[in-house]
CSV table of C-alpha atoms in Angstrom, one decimal:
chain,number,residue,atom,x,y,z
A,1,ASN,CA,88.1,85.4,125.8
A,2,ALA,CA,84.5,86.4,125.1
A,3,GLY,CA,84.8,85.7,121.3
A,4,VAL,CA,82.8,87.8,119.2
A,5,THR,CA,79.7,89.3,121.4
A,6,GLN,CA,76.7,90.8,119.1
A,7,THR,CA,73.9,93.1,120.5
A,8,PRO,CA,70.7,92.9,120.4
A,9,LYS,CA,69.8,89.4,119.8
A,10,PHE,CA,66.5,90.5,119.0
A,11,GLN,CA,65.1,93.9,117.5
A,12,VAL,CA,61.7,94.9,116.4
A,13,LEU,CA,61.8,98.0,114.4
A,14,LYS,CA,59.1,99.7,112.7
A,15,THR,CA,59.9,101.4,108.9
A,16,GLY,CA,61.9,103.6,108.8
A,17,GLN,CA,63.1,103.8,112.3
A,18,SER,CA,67.3,103.8,112.7
A,19,MET,CA,69.2,101.8,114.9
A,20,THR,CA,73.0,100.2,115.1
A,21,LEU,CA,73.9,96.4,116.1
A,22,GLN,CA,77.0,96.2,117.7
A,23,CYS,CA,79.9,93.9,117.2
A,24,ALA,CA,82.5,93.8,120.0
A,25,GLN,CA,85.6,91.3,119.9
A,26,ASP,CA,88.3,90.6,122.1
A,27,MET,CA,90.9,88.7,120.5
A,28,ASN,CA,92.6,91.4,118.6
A,29,HIS,CA,91.3,90.8,115.1
A,30,GLU,CA,92.3,93.3,112.9
A,31,TYR,CA,89.4,92.1,110.3
A,32,MET,CA,86.2,92.1,111.1
A,33,SER,CA,82.8,91.6,109.2
A,34,TRP,CA,79.4,92.1,108.9
A,35,TYR,CA,76.6,89.3,107.2
A,36,ARG,CA,73.5,89.0,106.7
A,37,GLN,CA,71.6,85.7,106.3
A,38,ASP,CA,68.1,85.1,104.5
A,39,PRO,CA,65.9,82.1,104.1
A,40,GLY,CA,67.3,80.2,101.1
A,41,MET,CA,70.1,82.4,100.6
A,42,GLY,CA,73.1,81.5,102.7
A,43,LEU,CA,74.9,84.4,104.1
A,44,ARG,CA,76.1,87.6,102.3
A,45,LEU,CA,78.4,90.4,102.7
A,46,ILE,CA,77.3,93.5,103.9
A,47,HIS,CA,80.3,95.3,105.0
A,48,TYR,CA,84.0,94.8,106.3
A,49,SER,CA,86.5,96.6,107.3
A,50,VAL,CA,90.5,95.5,108.0
A,51,GLY,CA,91.7,97.3,111.0
A,52,ALA,CA,90.7,100.7,112.7
A,53,GLY,CA,90.1,103.6,110.4
A,54,ILE,CA,89.6,101.6,107.4
A,55,THR,CA,85.7,100.2,105.8
A,56,ASP,CA,84.9,98.6,102.5
A,57,GLN,CA,81.5,97.6,101.1
A,58,GLY,CA,80.9,94.0,100.4
A,59,GLU,CA,78.1,92.1,98.2
A,60,VAL,CA,75.1,94.2,99.6
A,61,PRO,CA,75.9,97.5,101.3
A,62,ASN,CA,72.7,99.5,100.1
A,63,GLY,CA,71.0,100.4,103.2
A,64,TYR,CA,73.8,100.0,105.9
A,65,ASN,CA,76.4,102.3,107.2
A,66,VAL,CA,79.8,101.1,109.5
A,67,SER,CA,82.2,102.7,111.3
A,68,ARG,CA,85.5,101.4,112.8
A,69,SER,CA,87.4,103.6,115.3
A,70,THR,CA,88.9,100.7,118.0
A,71,THR,CA,90.0,97.7,116.8
A,72,GLU,CA,87.9,95.8,119.2
A,73,ASP,CA,83.9,97.3,117.9
A,74,PHE,CA,82.9,97.2,114.8
A,75,PRO,CA,79.0,98.6,114.8
A,76,LEU,CA,76.4,98.4,111.9
A,77,ARG,CA,73.9,101.7,111.3
A,78,LEU,CA,70.8,100.7,109.6
A,79,LEU,CA,69.8,105.0,109.2
A,80,SER,CA,66.2,103.8,108.2
A,81,ALA,CA,65.2,100.7,108.2
A,82,ALA,CA,63.1,99.0,105.4
A,83,PRO,CA,61.6,95.6,105.6
A,84,SER,CA,64.0,93.8,102.8
A,85,GLN,CA,66.2,94.6,105.7
A,86,THR,CA,64.6,92.0,108.0
A,87,SER,CA,67.3,89.1,108.5
A,88,VAL,CA,69.5,87.6,110.8
A,89,TYR,CA,72.9,89.7,110.9
A,90,PHE,CA,76.3,88.3,111.9
A,91,CYS,CA,79.5,89.8,112.9
A,92,ALA,CA,82.8,88.0,112.2
A,93,SER,CA,86.4,88.7,112.8
A,94,LYS,CA,90.2,87.1,112.3
A,95,TRP,CA,93.5,88.0,112.1
A,96,TYR,CA,93.9,89.5,108.2
A,97,GLY,CA,95.7,87.9,105.4
A,98,SER,CA,97.0,84.8,104.3
A,99,SER,CA,97.9,82.0,106.6
A,100,GLY,CA,97.4,78.3,107.9
A,101,ALA,CA,94.6,79.9,110.3
A,102,ASN,CA,92.6,81.7,107.4
A,103,VAL,CA,89.4,81.4,109.5
A,104,LEU,CA,86.5,83.6,111.0
A,105,THR,CA,84.8,83.5,114.1
A,106,PHE,CA,81.5,84.8,114.2
A,107,GLY,CA,79.1,85.8,116.7
A,108,ALA,CA,75.8,84.6,117.6
A,109,GLY,CA,73.6,86.8,115.5
A,110,SER,CA,71.0,89.2,116.0
A,111,ARG,CA,67.4,88.6,114.6
A,112,LEU,CA,66.2,91.6,113.0
A,113,THR,CA,62.4,92.5,112.0
A,114,VAL,CA,61.2,95.1,110.2
A,115,LEU,CA,57.6,95.9,110.4
B,1,ALA,CA,82.9,86.2,91.1
B,2,GLN,CA,83.0,82.5,92.6
B,3,THR,CA,79.4,80.6,93.0
B,4,VAL,CA,78.8,77.9,95.8
B,5,THR,CA,76.3,75.5,94.6
B,6,GLN,CA,74.5,72.7,97.2
B,7,SER,CA,71.9,70.9,95.6
B,8,GLN,CA,70.6,69.1,98.6
B,9,PRO,CA,68.5,71.2,100.3
B,10,GLU,CA,67.2,68.3,102.7
B,11,MET,CA,68.8,65.6,104.2
B,12,SER,CA,68.5,62.5,106.6
B,13,VAL,CA,70.1,59.9,107.9
B,14,GLN,CA,69.6,57.3,110.6
B,15,GLU,CA,72.3,57.8,113.9
B,16,ALA,CA,75.3,55.9,113.6
B,17,GLU,CA,75.1,55.8,109.6
B,18,THR,CA,76.9,58.1,107.1
B,19,VAL,CA,76.1,60.5,105.0
B,20,THR,CA,77.7,62.6,102.1
B,21,LEU,CA,76.6,66.2,101.9
B,22,SER,CA,77.0,67.6,98.5
B,23,CYS,CA,79.1,70.7,97.2
B,24,THR,CA,80.3,72.4,94.0
B,25,TYR,CA,82.0,75.6,93.1
B,26,ASP,CA,83.0,77.9,90.4
B,27,THR,CA,86.3,80.1,90.3
B,28,SER,CA,88.9,80.8,88.0
B,29,GLU,CA,91.2,81.4,91.3
B,30,ASN,CA,94.1,79.0,91.9
B,31,ASN,CA,94.4,79.5,95.6
B,32,TYR,CA,92.0,79.5,97.5
B,33,TYR,CA,90.2,78.0,101.1
B,34,LEU,CA,87.2,76.0,101.6
B,35,PHE,CA,85.3,75.2,104.7
B,36,TRP,CA,81.9,73.5,105.6
B,37,TYR,CA,80.2,75.6,108.6
B,38,LYS,CA,77.3,74.2,110.5
B,39,GLN,CA,74.4,75.9,111.8
B,40,PRO,CA,72.4,74.1,114.8
B,41,PRO,CA,69.5,75.6,116.0
B,42,SER,CA,71.2,78.1,118.4
B,43,ARG,CA,71.9,79.6,115.3
B,44,GLN,CA,75.6,80.0,115.9
B,45,MET,CA,77.8,79.5,112.8
B,46,ILE,CA,80.1,76.9,113.8
B,47,LEU,CA,83.5,75.5,111.8
B,48,VAL,CA,83.3,72.0,110.8
B,49,ILE,CA,86.5,71.9,108.4
B,50,ARG,CA,88.9,73.5,106.3
B,51,GLN,CA,90.7,72.9,103.1
B,52,GLU,CA,93.3,74.9,101.4
B,53,ALA,CA,92.9,74.0,98.0
B,54,TYR,CA,96.9,74.1,97.6
B,55,LYS,CA,96.6,70.6,99.6
B,56,GLN,CA,96.0,67.6,97.5
B,57,GLN,CA,95.5,65.6,100.9
B,58,ASN,CA,91.7,65.8,102.0
B,59,ALA,CA,91.4,67.2,105.5
B,60,THR,CA,89.7,65.2,108.6
B,61,GLU,CA,88.2,66.4,111.7
B,62,ASN,CA,87.5,63.2,113.4
B,63,ARG,CA,84.2,61.9,112.4
B,64,PHE,CA,84.1,64.8,109.4
B,65,SER,CA,86.1,64.4,106.6
B,66,VAL,CA,86.2,65.8,103.2
B,67,ASN,CA,86.7,64.7,99.6
B,68,PHE,CA,88.3,67.4,97.7
B,69,GLN,CA,88.4,67.6,93.6
B,70,LYS,CA,89.6,70.6,92.4
B,71,ALA,CA,89.5,69.5,88.8
B,72,ALA,CA,86.2,69.0,89.3
B,73,LYS,CA,85.4,71.8,91.7
B,74,SER,CA,83.7,69.5,94.1
B,75,PHE,CA,84.1,69.3,98.1
B,76,SER,CA,82.0,67.1,99.7
B,77,LEU,CA,81.7,66.4,103.2
B,78,LYS,CA,81.1,63.0,104.9
B,79,ILE,CA,79.9,62.7,108.4
B,80,SER,CA,80.8,59.2,109.4
B,81,ASP,CA,78.8,57.4,112.8
B,82,SER,CA,76.4,60.3,112.8
B,83,GLN,CA,75.0,62.0,116.1
B,84,LEU,CA,72.2,63.1,117.0
B,85,GLY,CA,73.9,66.7,117.6
B,86,ASP,CA,75.2,66.6,113.8
B,87,THR,CA,71.7,68.0,113.2
B,88,ALA,CA,72.2,70.9,111.5
B,89,MET,CA,72.2,73.8,108.5
B,90,TYR,CA,75.8,73.1,106.8
B,91,PHE,CA,77.0,75.5,104.6
B,92,CYS,CA,79.8,74.9,102.5
B,93,ALA,CA,82.0,78.4,101.5
B,94,PHE,CA,84.6,79.5,99.3
B,95,MET,CA,87.3,82.1,100.4
B,96,LYS,CA,89.7,83.6,97.7
B,97,MET,CA,93.6,83.6,99.3
B,98,GLY,CA,94.9,87.1,99.2
B,99,GLY,CA,91.6,88.9,98.1
B,100,ASN,CA,88.9,90.6,100.8
B,101,GLU,CA,88.8,87.8,102.8
B,102,LYS,CA,85.4,87.6,101.4
B,103,LEU,CA,83.3,84.3,102.3
B,104,THR,CA,81.0,83.2,99.8
B,105,PHE,CA,78.1,81.0,100.9
B,106,GLY,CA,76.3,77.8,99.3
B,107,THR,CA,72.3,78.0,100.0
B,108,GLY,CA,73.0,75.1,102.6
B,109,THR,CA,71.7,72.2,103.4
B,110,ARG,CA,69.4,70.7,106.4
B,111,LEU,CA,70.4,68.0,108.1
B,112,THR,CA,68.4,65.4,110.2
B,113,ILE,CA,69.9,62.6,112.5
B,114,ILE,CA,66.8,60.4,112.8
B,115,PRO,CA,67.3,58.3,116.3
């Protein structure tokens, strides 16, 4: 298993440009999510999905768009990038529902810089 | 809403010594999970240890153990026989059971193991 794969690992954008951060998992996890990590703030939830066709907002959703057309993929779209979106982005997945194995598996992160 | 507080931004300890990282949280929930994640310079988020709130017994994983005090809402991590590879950022995190599976993170403690 490759686990959770994020691409690209690094990206520099200009203000107003659009881009998509890709996330794919091969563990058949129903639940997928996107977090952003900013200095001194820990990780914050942007959007999440509990299955194909179902998405919902997290703590900091403004400026981001998501869709979930397959179980494996959960892309994060920035439609018009702003400097405030400069951050490290993590995708994470797990089986959905309460259980003893309620553990998120994280991708390696994508560092995005918006100039 | 839940909050997680890590009051030690940075710590350092000599190799082979024991170190304890503090974490407190605030919640009105009764059923939840608590986690410690490690983030080395590679940026990967690695689960260190997990505690279910309904379990009174403190979780242990080899050199890592927790002191879970539910009434005090405290969840400290003890690292015994510290090793150079333990150098990393450590994040405490909270997840409500049966909710949207959101992790609420603290701001992290940067731990340096000194040779």
